[in-house]
Amino acid sequence: MTMAMALTSHSPPSLQIPSSIISLSSMSYSLSRKHIRFWEKSPFGSGGNEDHLTLLKLYCPKTTTHSHKFKCFSQDPSQSESQQLQFERLFSNLNQVTFKREPGSLSSAIFLVAGTTVGAGILALPAVTQESGFLASAMTCIFSWVYMVVTGLLIAEVNVNTMCELGSGGVSLVSMAMRTLGKAGVQVVCWSYIFIHYALLVAYVSRSSNILTNYLHIPQWESAALFSLVLGGICYLGSQRFIGAINGVLVLGIMVSFGALVAVASGDLQWDALLKANFQAVPMSIPIIVLSFVYQNVVPVLCTDLEGNLSKIRTAIILGTTIPLILFLVWNAVILGTITNLELGADKMIDPLQQLQSSNGAVGPIVEAFSLLAIATSYIGFVLGLSDFLADLLKLPADRGSPVPYILTLFPPLALSLLDPDIFFKALDFAGTYGVLVLFGVVPAAMSWSDRYSSSSPSSMLLPQLVPGGKITLSIILGGAGYVIFSELLEKFGHP
């Protein structure tokens, strides 16, 4: 019987395995640092219902950083010579009922990244970039996009290496930090991750409940509960493909409503206003712009769904964040190019989006629809990321069978959003300024540095690196985050 194991894009030869050893009809495997285990539920065993375990050892020598394939040597007990294998993925996702492989869809992964990125941050961009102007803010958006793409790829690289070493999927930032940074790194990751996610989920539920209350004319607590339970139920009960399809529909709705908004609002666009550039005002907008590009919380989920396929993971991250980048640039151009007569004050900032809604009655419903869809896609991504994180933290199964991670993910933000939302605004600003740059800036570079160059990481050379540049790139990532954090500290606390 012939089995093509983890084919690369270069179509390497498949491995010939006798049918007496492995039954292809019902098999799962996972790659650890020393071997691959094949679990077979064979219909041909005694009585037709016994489980049989076959172990096929694979000796994996370290490859150079220039290699783009997993090179391993298979040693079957009945064979004297080893065979070289080349792997595209680390394991296969199997349906627990049919035992058939269900690989994650690349398009669904792209939509998941795009949907997670397009959240409430886009609604705040015009307000925080109006002083710097479109030209300066556009350059800042592009640099921030590159920065966040790199940190996401670093997280994916460490995640796949960790799955390879531990021999299991569903590895979250906790396991990655423990393996690379130790207990101190775990504490930083845990508290930063939990704080950022709960704060943003509170904001999403609060904003969406306001929109639904206006449309459905029901109490706000009912709107908040409806939003949380419907989308939370989809995350808990839905399969990977179903959640991907829902995300695809929501992202399509975002693009349609976005196109309608641009078409309606761009009639009064003043092109000369787009050339405004005040680079001195750029630093104050960086935290919100960086917050707008947050998607790294779903990278562990992405790596598991795509079975550790590095090529697909890279494509999903780059294309999935390119869509929001284009939306952000066009959105900012339309808003800042249309509303140009704002009076800026030191203590109060007028939101250009609110002024546009008040000046153009046709824009209001479109903005509300766009906002709700954007929040919904981001909410799904954050629920999946936080529930996976909590499951790993609590040492629960990663197969979405336990409701505990989802209860802990959904109900605290729901309860907190029903309180006065004003008390969370400063917390959200603090999360964007410090939490995001620490968790998704400093931590990925530090983990990658340890994973690549620490002598205690034996598997760091097993897989190709997703981000080139070595220590120079990692130093730039660390230095950039540190500079922004230090500048914000001086701005807020350095003056009496």
Short mmCIF file of C-alpha atoms in Angstrom, two decimals:
data_model
loop_
_atom_site.label_atom_id
_atom_site.label_comp_id
_atom_site.label_asym_id
_atom_site.label_seq_id
_atom_site.Cartn_x
_atom_site.Cartn_y
_atom_site.Cartn_z
CA MET A 1 0.00 0.00 0.00
CA THR A 2 1.28 3.46 -0.83
CA MET A 3 0.95 6.39 1.54
CA ALA A 4 2.02 9.94 0.67
CA MET A 5 3.15 11.39 4.00
CA ALA A 6 3.26 15.17 4.39
CA LEU A 7 3.98 16.01 0.79
CA THR A 8 6.03 19.10 0.11
CA SER A 9 5.34 21.56 -2.65
CA HIS A 10 8.21 19.95 -4.55
CA SER A 11 6.37 16.59 -4.63
CA PRO A 12 9.02 14.36 -3.03
CA PRO A 13 8.73 10.56 -3.30
CA SER A 14 6.13 8.94 -1.09
CA LEU A 15 6.96 6.37 1.55
CA GLN A 16 6.09 2.75 0.79
CA ILE A 17 4.69 1.10 3.94
CA PRO A 18 3.43 -2.50 3.99
CA SER A 19 -0.27 -2.84 4.70
CA SER A 20 0.51 -5.29 7.47
CA ILE A 21 2.06 -2.50 9.45
CA ILE A 22 -0.33 0.40 9.03
CA SER A 23 -3.92 0.71 7.85
CA LEU A 24 -4.38 3.98 6.00
CA SER A 25 -8.16 4.00 6.43
CA SER A 26 -8.03 5.02 10.08
CA MET A 27 -4.80 6.57 11.26
CA SER A 28 -3.49 9.67 13.02
CA TYR A 29 0.05 10.66 13.72
CA SER A 30 1.97 13.40 15.44
CA LEU A 31 5.59 14.38 15.13
CA SER A 32 7.73 14.66 18.22
CA ARG A 33 11.39 15.44 18.36
CA LYS A 34 12.52 11.80 18.18
CA HIS A 35 9.80 9.86 16.45
CA ILE A 36 6.41 9.81 14.81
CA ARG A 37 3.66 7.78 16.42
CA PHE A 38 0.93 6.22 14.31
CA TRP A 39 -2.31 5.37 16.09
CA GLU A 40 -4.33 2.78 14.23
CA LYS A 41 -7.89 1.75 14.97
CA SER A 42 -7.89 -1.31 12.78
CA PRO A 43 -11.12 -2.97 11.61
CA PHE A 44 -9.10 -6.11 10.88
CA GLY A 45 -7.96 -6.90 14.42
CA SER A 46 -9.32 -9.62 16.65
CA GLY A 47 -13.05 -9.27 16.71
CA GLY A 48 -12.85 -6.25 14.45
CA ASN A 49 -12.91 -3.72 17.28
CA GLU A 50 -9.49 -3.78 18.96
CA ASP A 51 -7.10 -0.83 18.99
CA HIS A 52 -3.60 -1.51 17.73
CA LEU A 53 -0.63 0.78 18.24
CA THR A 54 2.22 0.73 15.79
CA LEU A 55 5.36 2.78 16.40
CA LEU A 56 7.45 3.84 13.46
CA LYS A 57 10.57 5.61 14.60
CA LEU A 58 11.88 8.52 12.62
CA TYR A 59 15.36 9.82 13.24
CA CYS A 60 15.41 13.54 12.44
CA PRO A 61 18.83 15.14 12.06
CA LYS A 62 19.13 18.87 12.44
CA THR A 63 18.89 20.69 9.13
CA THR A 64 20.43 23.98 8.26
CA THR A 65 18.41 27.17 8.42
CA HIS A 66 18.44 27.29 4.62
CA SER A 67 16.46 24.08 4.30
CA HIS A 68 12.77 24.38 3.51
CA LYS A 69 11.85 20.73 4.07
CA PHE A 70 11.53 18.41 7.05
CA LYS A 71 14.15 15.72 6.45
CA CYS A 72 13.78 12.55 8.50
CA PHE A 73 14.92 8.96 8.18
CA SER A 74 12.45 6.12 8.65
CA GLN A 75 13.66 2.88 10.17
CA ASP A 76 11.10 0.07 9.95
CA PRO A 77 11.87 -3.00 12.08
CA SER A 78 11.57 -5.26 9.02
CA GLN A 79 13.92 -3.17 6.91
CA SER A 80 17.66 -2.77 7.24
CA GLU A 81 18.03 0.47 5.35
CA SER A 82 16.56 3.80 6.28
CA GLN A 83 14.45 5.87 3.92
CA GLN A 84 14.49 9.63 3.76
CA LEU A 85 11.17 11.45 4.18
CA GLN A 86 10.29 15.05 3.49
CA PHE A 87 7.42 16.52 5.45
CA GLU A 88 5.13 19.39 4.66
CA ARG A 89 3.04 19.07 7.82
CA LEU A 90 3.70 17.72 11.30
CA PHE A 91 0.46 15.82 11.89
CA SER A 92 -3.04 15.23 10.55
CA ASN A 93 -6.29 16.51 12.01
CA LEU A 94 -8.73 13.60 12.09
CA ASN A 95 -12.47 13.46 12.47
CA GLN A 96 -12.95 11.52 15.70
CA VAL A 97 -15.99 9.71 14.29
CA THR A 98 -14.93 8.83 10.75
CA PHE A 99 -11.14 8.84 11.33
CA LYS A 100 -10.76 10.73 8.08
CA ARG A 101 -8.27 13.54 7.72
CA GLU A 102 -9.79 17.01 7.87
CA PRO A 103 -7.05 19.46 6.97
CA GLY A 104 -7.65 23.09 7.73
CA SER A 105 -8.56 25.27 4.78
CA LEU A 106 -6.03 27.92 3.76
CA SER A 107 -8.82 30.30 2.75
CA SER A 108 -10.51 29.81 6.13
CA ALA A 109 -7.20 30.53 7.85
CA ILE A 110 -6.78 33.74 5.85
CA PHE A 111 -10.31 34.84 6.74
CA LEU A 112 -9.68 33.99 10.41
CA VAL A 113 -6.59 36.22 10.49
CA ALA A 114 -8.31 39.00 8.54
CA GLY A 115 -11.46 38.83 10.64
CA THR A 116 -9.51 38.88 13.89
CA THR A 117 -7.46 41.86 12.74
CA VAL A 118 -10.41 43.95 11.55
CA GLY A 119 -11.93 44.85 14.89
CA ALA A 120 -12.83 47.90 16.89
CA GLY A 121 -9.39 49.37 16.26
CA ILE A 122 -10.33 50.47 12.76
CA LEU A 123 -13.13 52.60 14.21
CA ALA A 124 -10.62 54.56 16.33
CA LEU A 125 -8.02 55.11 13.60
CA PRO A 126 -9.40 58.40 12.19
CA ALA A 127 -9.58 59.94 15.66
CA VAL A 128 -6.00 59.10 16.64
CA THR A 129 -4.45 59.89 13.23
CA GLN A 130 -6.26 63.11 12.34
CA GLU A 131 -3.51 65.28 13.83
CA SER A 132 -0.68 63.47 12.01
CA GLY A 133 -2.60 63.47 8.73
CA PHE A 134 -3.20 60.75 6.18
CA LEU A 135 0.25 60.63 4.57
CA ALA A 136 2.13 60.24 7.85
CA SER A 137 -0.44 57.84 9.28
CA ALA A 138 -0.36 55.71 6.11
CA MET A 139 3.40 55.29 6.43
CA THR A 140 2.95 54.42 10.10
CA CYS A 141 0.30 51.82 9.22
CA ILE A 142 2.59 50.15 6.69
CA PHE A 143 5.53 50.01 9.11
CA SER A 144 3.23 48.71 11.86
CA TRP A 145 1.86 46.06 9.50
CA VAL A 146 5.37 44.83 8.68
CA TYR A 147 6.25 44.77 12.37
CA MET A 148 3.16 42.79 13.36
CA VAL A 149 3.54 40.35 10.45
CA VAL A 150 7.08 39.60 11.61
CA THR A 151 6.04 39.06 15.23
CA GLY A 152 3.20 36.78 14.11
CA LEU A 153 5.61 34.70 12.03
CA LEU A 154 7.96 34.48 15.02
CA ILE A 155 5.12 33.16 17.17
CA ALA A 156 4.22 30.62 14.48
CA GLU A 157 7.84 29.49 14.21
CA VAL A 158 8.15 28.92 17.96
CA ASN A 159 4.70 27.29 18.08
CA VAL A 160 5.52 24.73 15.40
CA ASN A 161 8.89 24.00 17.02
CA THR A 162 7.10 23.47 20.33
CA MET A 163 4.55 21.13 18.76
CA CYS A 164 7.41 19.25 17.14
CA GLU A 165 9.21 18.81 20.46
CA LEU A 166 6.14 18.03 22.59
CA GLY A 167 4.52 15.81 19.98
CA SER A 168 1.07 17.38 20.30
CA GLY A 169 -1.10 20.04 18.71
CA GLY A 170 -3.06 22.78 20.46
CA VAL A 171 0.07 24.39 21.95
CA SER A 172 -0.61 27.90 23.26
CA LEU A 173 1.63 30.74 24.33
CA VAL A 174 1.90 29.27 27.84
CA SER A 175 3.69 26.14 26.64
CA MET A 176 5.77 28.18 24.23
CA ALA A 177 6.86 30.60 26.96
CA MET A 178 7.60 27.79 29.44
CA ARG A 179 9.77 26.00 26.89
CA THR A 180 11.71 29.08 25.79
CA LEU A 181 11.57 31.68 28.61
CA GLY A 182 10.91 29.65 31.74
CA LYS A 183 8.56 30.46 34.61
CA ALA A 184 9.22 34.21 34.53
CA GLY A 185 8.23 34.34 30.88
CA VAL A 186 5.09 32.34 31.60
CA GLN A 187 3.99 34.87 34.22
CA VAL A 188 4.47 37.79 31.81
CA VAL A 189 2.63 35.99 29.02
CA CYS A 190 -0.24 34.81 31.22
CA TRP A 191 -1.11 38.12 32.81
CA SER A 192 -0.57 40.19 29.66
CA TYR A 193 -2.56 37.79 27.50
CA ILE A 194 -5.49 37.49 29.91
CA PHE A 195 -5.65 41.22 30.59
CA ILE A 196 -5.55 42.24 26.92
CA HIS A 197 -8.11 39.68 25.82
CA TYR A 198 -10.60 40.31 28.57
CA ALA A 199 -10.29 44.08 28.14
CA LEU A 200 -10.88 43.89 24.38
CA LEU A 201 -13.68 41.34 24.70
CA VAL A 202 -15.40 43.70 27.16
CA ALA A 203 -15.09 46.52 24.62
CA TYR A 204 -16.45 44.31 21.82
CA VAL A 205 -19.46 43.15 23.82
CA SER A 206 -20.19 46.67 25.07
CA ARG A 207 -20.04 48.26 21.63
CA SER A 208 -21.99 45.48 19.90
CA SER A 209 -24.71 45.57 22.55
CA ASN A 210 -25.20 49.30 21.92
CA ILE A 211 -25.62 48.67 18.19
CA LEU A 212 -28.03 45.75 18.67
CA THR A 213 -30.07 47.71 21.23
CA ASN A 214 -30.58 50.50 18.70
CA TYR A 215 -31.69 48.07 16.01
CA LEU A 216 -33.71 45.53 18.02
CA HIS A 217 -35.06 47.90 20.68
CA ILE A 218 -34.32 45.46 23.50
CA PRO A 219 -32.54 46.05 26.83
CA GLN A 220 -28.78 46.28 26.61
CA TRP A 221 -28.23 43.23 28.80
CA GLU A 222 -30.28 41.14 26.38
CA SER A 223 -28.29 42.47 23.43
CA ALA A 224 -25.00 41.69 25.18
CA ALA A 225 -26.18 38.18 26.09
CA LEU A 226 -27.47 37.55 22.56
CA PHE A 227 -24.21 38.64 20.96
CA SER A 228 -22.03 36.64 23.38
CA LEU A 229 -24.05 33.43 23.36
CA VAL A 230 -24.63 33.26 19.60
CA LEU A 231 -21.01 33.86 18.60
CA GLY A 232 -19.66 31.97 21.61
CA GLY A 233 -21.89 29.02 20.74
CA ILE A 234 -20.56 29.01 17.20
CA CYS A 235 -16.99 28.91 18.52
CA TYR A 236 -17.74 26.05 20.93
CA LEU A 237 -20.08 23.88 18.86
CA GLY A 238 -18.89 24.63 15.34
CA SER A 239 -16.31 22.61 13.45
CA GLN A 240 -13.23 24.18 11.94
CA ARG A 241 -14.85 24.36 8.54
CA PHE A 242 -18.09 25.80 9.89
CA ILE A 243 -16.30 28.52 11.84
CA GLY A 244 -14.18 29.25 8.78
CA ALA A 245 -17.32 29.54 6.65
CA ILE A 246 -18.94 31.91 9.18
CA ASN A 247 -15.81 34.03 9.22
CA GLY A 248 -15.80 34.08 5.44
CA VAL A 249 -19.40 35.32 5.34
CA LEU A 250 -18.67 37.99 7.96
CA VAL A 251 -15.54 39.17 6.16
CA LEU A 252 -17.52 39.32 2.91
CA GLY A 253 -20.13 41.41 4.71
CA ILE A 254 -17.39 43.70 5.99
CA MET A 255 -16.08 44.23 2.48
CA VAL A 256 -19.55 44.89 1.07
CA SER A 257 -20.49 47.37 3.80
CA PHE A 258 -17.05 48.92 3.56
CA GLY A 259 -17.46 49.39 -0.18
CA ALA A 260 -20.87 50.97 0.35
CA LEU A 261 -19.45 53.28 3.01
CA VAL A 262 -16.59 54.38 0.77
CA ALA A 263 -18.96 54.94 -2.15
CA VAL A 264 -21.31 57.09 -0.08
CA ALA A 265 -18.71 59.05 1.86
CA SER A 266 -16.11 59.60 -0.85
CA GLY A 267 -18.27 62.03 -2.80
CA ASP A 268 -16.93 64.92 -0.74
CA LEU A 269 -13.33 63.67 -0.67
CA GLN A 270 -10.75 66.47 -0.82
CA TRP A 271 -7.61 65.02 -2.35
CA ASP A 272 -5.37 67.83 -1.15
CA ALA A 273 -6.17 66.89 2.44
CA LEU A 274 -4.53 63.51 1.93
CA LEU A 275 -1.12 65.14 1.54
CA LYS A 276 -1.08 66.38 5.14
CA ALA A 277 1.83 64.96 7.12
CA ASN A 278 2.69 65.93 10.68
CA PHE A 279 5.30 63.38 11.71
CA GLN A 280 5.68 64.90 15.17
CA ALA A 281 2.18 63.65 16.01
CA VAL A 282 2.90 60.09 14.82
CA PRO A 283 4.14 58.64 18.17
CA MET A 284 0.83 59.25 19.92
CA SER A 285 -1.00 57.19 17.29
CA ILE A 286 1.34 54.17 17.26
CA PRO A 287 -0.25 52.24 20.17
CA ILE A 288 -3.74 52.32 18.62
CA ILE A 289 -2.41 51.52 15.14
CA VAL A 290 -0.44 48.56 16.49
CA LEU A 291 -3.50 47.46 18.48
CA SER A 292 -5.50 47.54 15.25
CA PHE A 293 -3.18 44.92 13.73
CA VAL A 294 -3.46 42.41 16.59
CA TYR A 295 -4.16 38.90 15.33
CA GLN A 296 -1.34 36.94 17.00
CA ASN A 297 -3.71 35.47 19.55
CA VAL A 298 -5.08 33.09 16.89
CA VAL A 299 -1.68 32.03 15.52
CA PRO A 300 -1.54 28.91 17.77
CA VAL A 301 -5.02 27.94 16.57
CA LEU A 302 -3.87 28.61 13.01
CA CYS A 303 -0.81 26.38 13.37
CA THR A 304 -2.94 23.51 14.69
CA ASP A 305 -5.65 23.87 12.04
CA LEU A 306 -3.02 23.94 9.25
CA GLU A 307 -1.23 20.93 10.77
CA GLY A 308 2.07 22.73 11.22
CA ASN A 309 2.39 23.41 7.48
CA LEU A 310 4.89 26.29 7.47
CA SER A 311 4.19 27.39 3.91
CA LYS A 312 0.44 27.66 4.50
CA ILE A 313 0.95 29.36 7.86
CA ARG A 314 3.17 32.01 6.29
CA THR A 315 0.69 32.59 3.47
CA ALA A 316 -2.27 32.84 5.85
CA ILE A 317 -0.54 35.42 8.05
CA ILE A 318 0.74 37.61 5.20
CA LEU A 319 -2.45 37.59 3.11
CA GLY A 320 -4.72 37.64 6.16
CA THR A 321 -3.12 40.87 7.41
CA THR A 322 -2.81 42.46 3.96
CA ILE A 323 -6.61 42.66 3.68
CA PRO A 324 -6.96 44.75 6.87
CA LEU A 325 -4.01 46.94 5.83
CA ILE A 326 -5.79 47.88 2.60
CA LEU A 327 -9.04 48.48 4.49
CA PHE A 328 -7.29 50.66 7.06
CA LEU A 329 -5.60 52.82 4.41
CA VAL A 330 -8.75 53.33 2.34
CA TRP A 331 -10.87 53.88 5.47
CA ASN A 332 -8.51 56.53 6.82
CA ALA A 333 -8.24 58.23 3.43
CA VAL A 334 -12.01 58.51 3.08
CA ILE A 335 -12.62 59.77 6.62
CA LEU A 336 -9.67 62.17 6.91
CA GLY A 337 -10.12 63.37 3.32
CA THR A 338 -13.80 64.12 3.85
CA ILE A 339 -13.82 65.67 7.34
CA THR A 340 -11.10 68.32 7.36
CA ASN A 341 -12.47 71.10 9.58
CA LEU A 342 -12.08 69.51 13.00
CA GLU A 343 -11.02 71.61 15.98
CA LEU A 344 -8.42 69.76 18.01
CA GLY A 345 -8.04 70.39 21.69
CA ALA A 346 -5.60 69.25 24.32
CA ASP A 347 -8.24 67.69 26.53
CA LYS A 348 -10.91 66.68 24.05
CA MET A 349 -10.70 64.97 20.69
CA ILE A 350 -13.56 65.10 18.22
CA ASP A 351 -14.13 61.82 16.42
CA PRO A 352 -14.22 62.40 12.64
CA LEU A 353 -16.41 59.32 12.24
CA GLN A 354 -19.11 60.77 14.50
CA GLN A 355 -19.05 64.06 12.62
CA LEU A 356 -19.39 62.19 9.32
CA GLN A 357 -22.40 60.29 10.65
CA SER A 358 -24.07 63.51 11.78
CA SER A 359 -23.39 65.32 8.52
CA ASN A 360 -24.51 62.51 6.21
CA GLY A 361 -27.64 60.59 7.18
CA ALA A 362 -27.00 57.76 4.72
CA VAL A 363 -23.66 56.95 6.37
CA GLY A 364 -25.04 56.16 9.84
CA PRO A 365 -26.66 52.73 9.17
CA ILE A 366 -23.72 51.64 6.99
CA VAL A 367 -21.23 52.55 9.71
CA GLU A 368 -23.25 50.63 12.30
CA ALA A 369 -23.42 47.54 10.07
CA PHE A 370 -19.73 47.72 9.28
CA SER A 371 -18.88 48.18 12.97
CA LEU A 372 -20.98 45.19 14.06
CA LEU A 373 -19.50 42.89 11.43
CA ALA A 374 -15.95 44.01 12.20
CA ILE A 375 -16.47 43.45 15.93
CA ALA A 376 -18.07 40.02 15.32
CA THR A 377 -15.13 38.71 13.29
CA SER A 378 -12.62 39.97 15.82
CA TYR A 379 -14.71 38.59 18.69
CA ILE A 380 -14.65 35.09 17.17
CA GLY A 381 -10.89 35.18 16.81
CA PHE A 382 -10.36 36.41 20.35
CA VAL A 383 -12.74 33.80 21.81
CA LEU A 384 -10.93 31.00 19.97
CA GLY A 385 -7.53 32.31 21.02
CA LEU A 386 -8.40 32.88 24.69
CA SER A 387 -10.28 29.58 25.10
CA ASP A 388 -7.35 27.69 23.59
CA PHE A 389 -5.00 29.59 25.91
CA LEU A 390 -7.08 28.81 29.00
CA ALA A 391 -7.41 25.15 28.02
CA ASP A 392 -3.63 24.87 27.83
CA LEU A 393 -3.21 26.84 31.08
CA LEU A 394 -5.66 24.58 32.91
CA LYS A 395 -4.25 21.42 31.25
CA LEU A 396 -7.58 20.60 29.62
CA PRO A 397 -8.00 18.66 26.36
CA ALA A 398 -7.46 20.73 23.23
CA ASP A 399 -10.32 19.14 21.27
CA ARG A 400 -13.01 21.65 22.33
CA GLY A 401 -14.76 18.92 24.30
CA SER A 402 -14.67 20.72 27.64
CA PRO A 403 -16.96 23.75 28.06
CA VAL A 404 -14.88 25.19 30.92
CA PRO A 405 -12.49 27.30 28.76
CA TYR A 406 -15.45 28.78 26.86
CA ILE A 407 -17.38 29.56 30.04
CA LEU A 408 -14.33 31.35 31.44
CA THR A 409 -13.89 33.16 28.13
CA LEU A 410 -17.48 34.29 27.51
CA PHE A 411 -19.06 35.14 30.83
CA PRO A 412 -16.57 37.51 32.54
CA PRO A 413 -16.60 39.97 29.59
CA LEU A 414 -20.39 39.66 29.39
CA ALA A 415 -20.76 40.51 33.07
CA LEU A 416 -18.23 43.35 32.99
CA SER A 417 -19.71 44.92 29.85
CA LEU A 418 -23.00 45.43 31.71
CA LEU A 419 -21.25 47.76 34.16
CA ASP A 420 -20.35 51.36 33.38
CA PRO A 421 -18.16 51.02 30.27
CA ASP A 422 -16.31 54.26 31.02
CA ILE A 423 -14.21 52.55 33.70
CA PHE A 424 -12.59 50.37 31.03
CA PHE A 425 -11.43 53.10 28.67
CA LYS A 426 -8.18 53.79 30.52
CA ALA A 427 -7.58 50.07 30.86
CA LEU A 428 -8.02 49.62 27.10
CA ASP A 429 -5.60 52.45 26.39
CA PHE A 430 -3.09 50.92 28.79
CA ALA A 431 -3.53 47.53 27.12
CA GLY A 432 -2.87 48.99 23.68
CA THR A 433 0.12 51.02 24.80
CA TYR A 434 1.94 48.48 26.91
CA GLY A 435 0.23 45.10 26.88
CA VAL A 436 0.16 44.58 23.11
CA LEU A 437 3.73 45.74 22.55
CA VAL A 438 4.96 43.53 25.39
CA LEU A 439 2.94 40.43 24.54
CA PHE A 440 3.07 40.67 20.74
CA GLY A 441 6.34 42.58 20.39
CA VAL A 442 8.88 41.83 23.09
CA VAL A 443 7.73 38.29 23.95
CA PRO A 444 7.78 36.81 20.38
CA ALA A 445 11.28 38.14 19.74
CA ALA A 446 12.51 36.91 23.13
CA MET A 447 10.99 33.45 22.61
CA SER A 448 12.46 33.18 19.13
CA TRP A 449 15.87 34.31 20.37
CA SER A 450 15.85 31.61 23.03
CA ASP A 451 14.47 29.01 20.63
CA ARG A 452 17.08 29.69 17.97
CA TYR A 453 20.20 30.45 19.96
CA SER A 454 19.80 28.88 23.40
CA SER A 455 21.81 25.73 23.96
CA SER A 456 18.87 24.31 25.95
CA SER A 457 16.63 24.24 22.84
CA PRO A 458 17.68 21.07 20.97
CA SER A 459 14.90 21.33 18.39
CA SER A 460 15.52 24.91 17.36
CA MET A 461 17.27 23.82 14.15
CA LEU A 462 14.83 21.10 13.17
CA LEU A 463 12.53 23.41 11.22
CA PRO A 464 13.26 26.26 8.80
CA GLN A 465 13.00 29.79 10.15
CA LEU A 466 9.98 31.79 9.02
CA VAL A 467 11.68 35.16 9.60
CA PRO A 468 15.13 35.86 8.10
CA GLY A 469 17.72 38.26 9.44
CA GLY A 470 18.82 36.38 12.53
CA LYS A 471 19.74 38.39 15.60
CA ILE A 472 19.56 41.71 13.73
CA THR A 473 15.85 41.26 12.99
CA LEU A 474 15.10 40.15 16.53
CA SER A 475 17.02 43.13 17.94
CA ILE A 476 15.01 45.53 15.78
CA ILE A 477 11.76 43.98 17.02
CA LEU A 478 12.85 44.26 20.66
CA GLY A 479 14.22 47.77 20.21
CA GLY A 480 11.13 49.05 18.42
CA ALA A 481 8.75 47.87 21.13
CA GLY A 482 11.03 49.14 23.87
CA TYR A 483 11.33 52.58 22.25
CA VAL A 484 7.56 53.06 21.95
CA ILE A 485 6.92 51.88 25.51
CA PHE A 486 9.66 54.11 26.92
CA SER A 487 8.41 57.11 24.92
CA GLU A 488 4.88 56.62 26.22
CA LEU A 489 6.14 56.36 29.79
CA LEU A 490 8.03 59.63 29.40
CA GLU A 491 5.02 61.29 27.81
CA LYS A 492 2.62 60.27 30.57
CA PHE A 493 4.80 60.27 33.65
CA GLY A 494 7.88 62.28 32.73
CA HIS A 495 6.19 65.69 33.02
CA PRO A 496 4.69 67.12 36.23
#
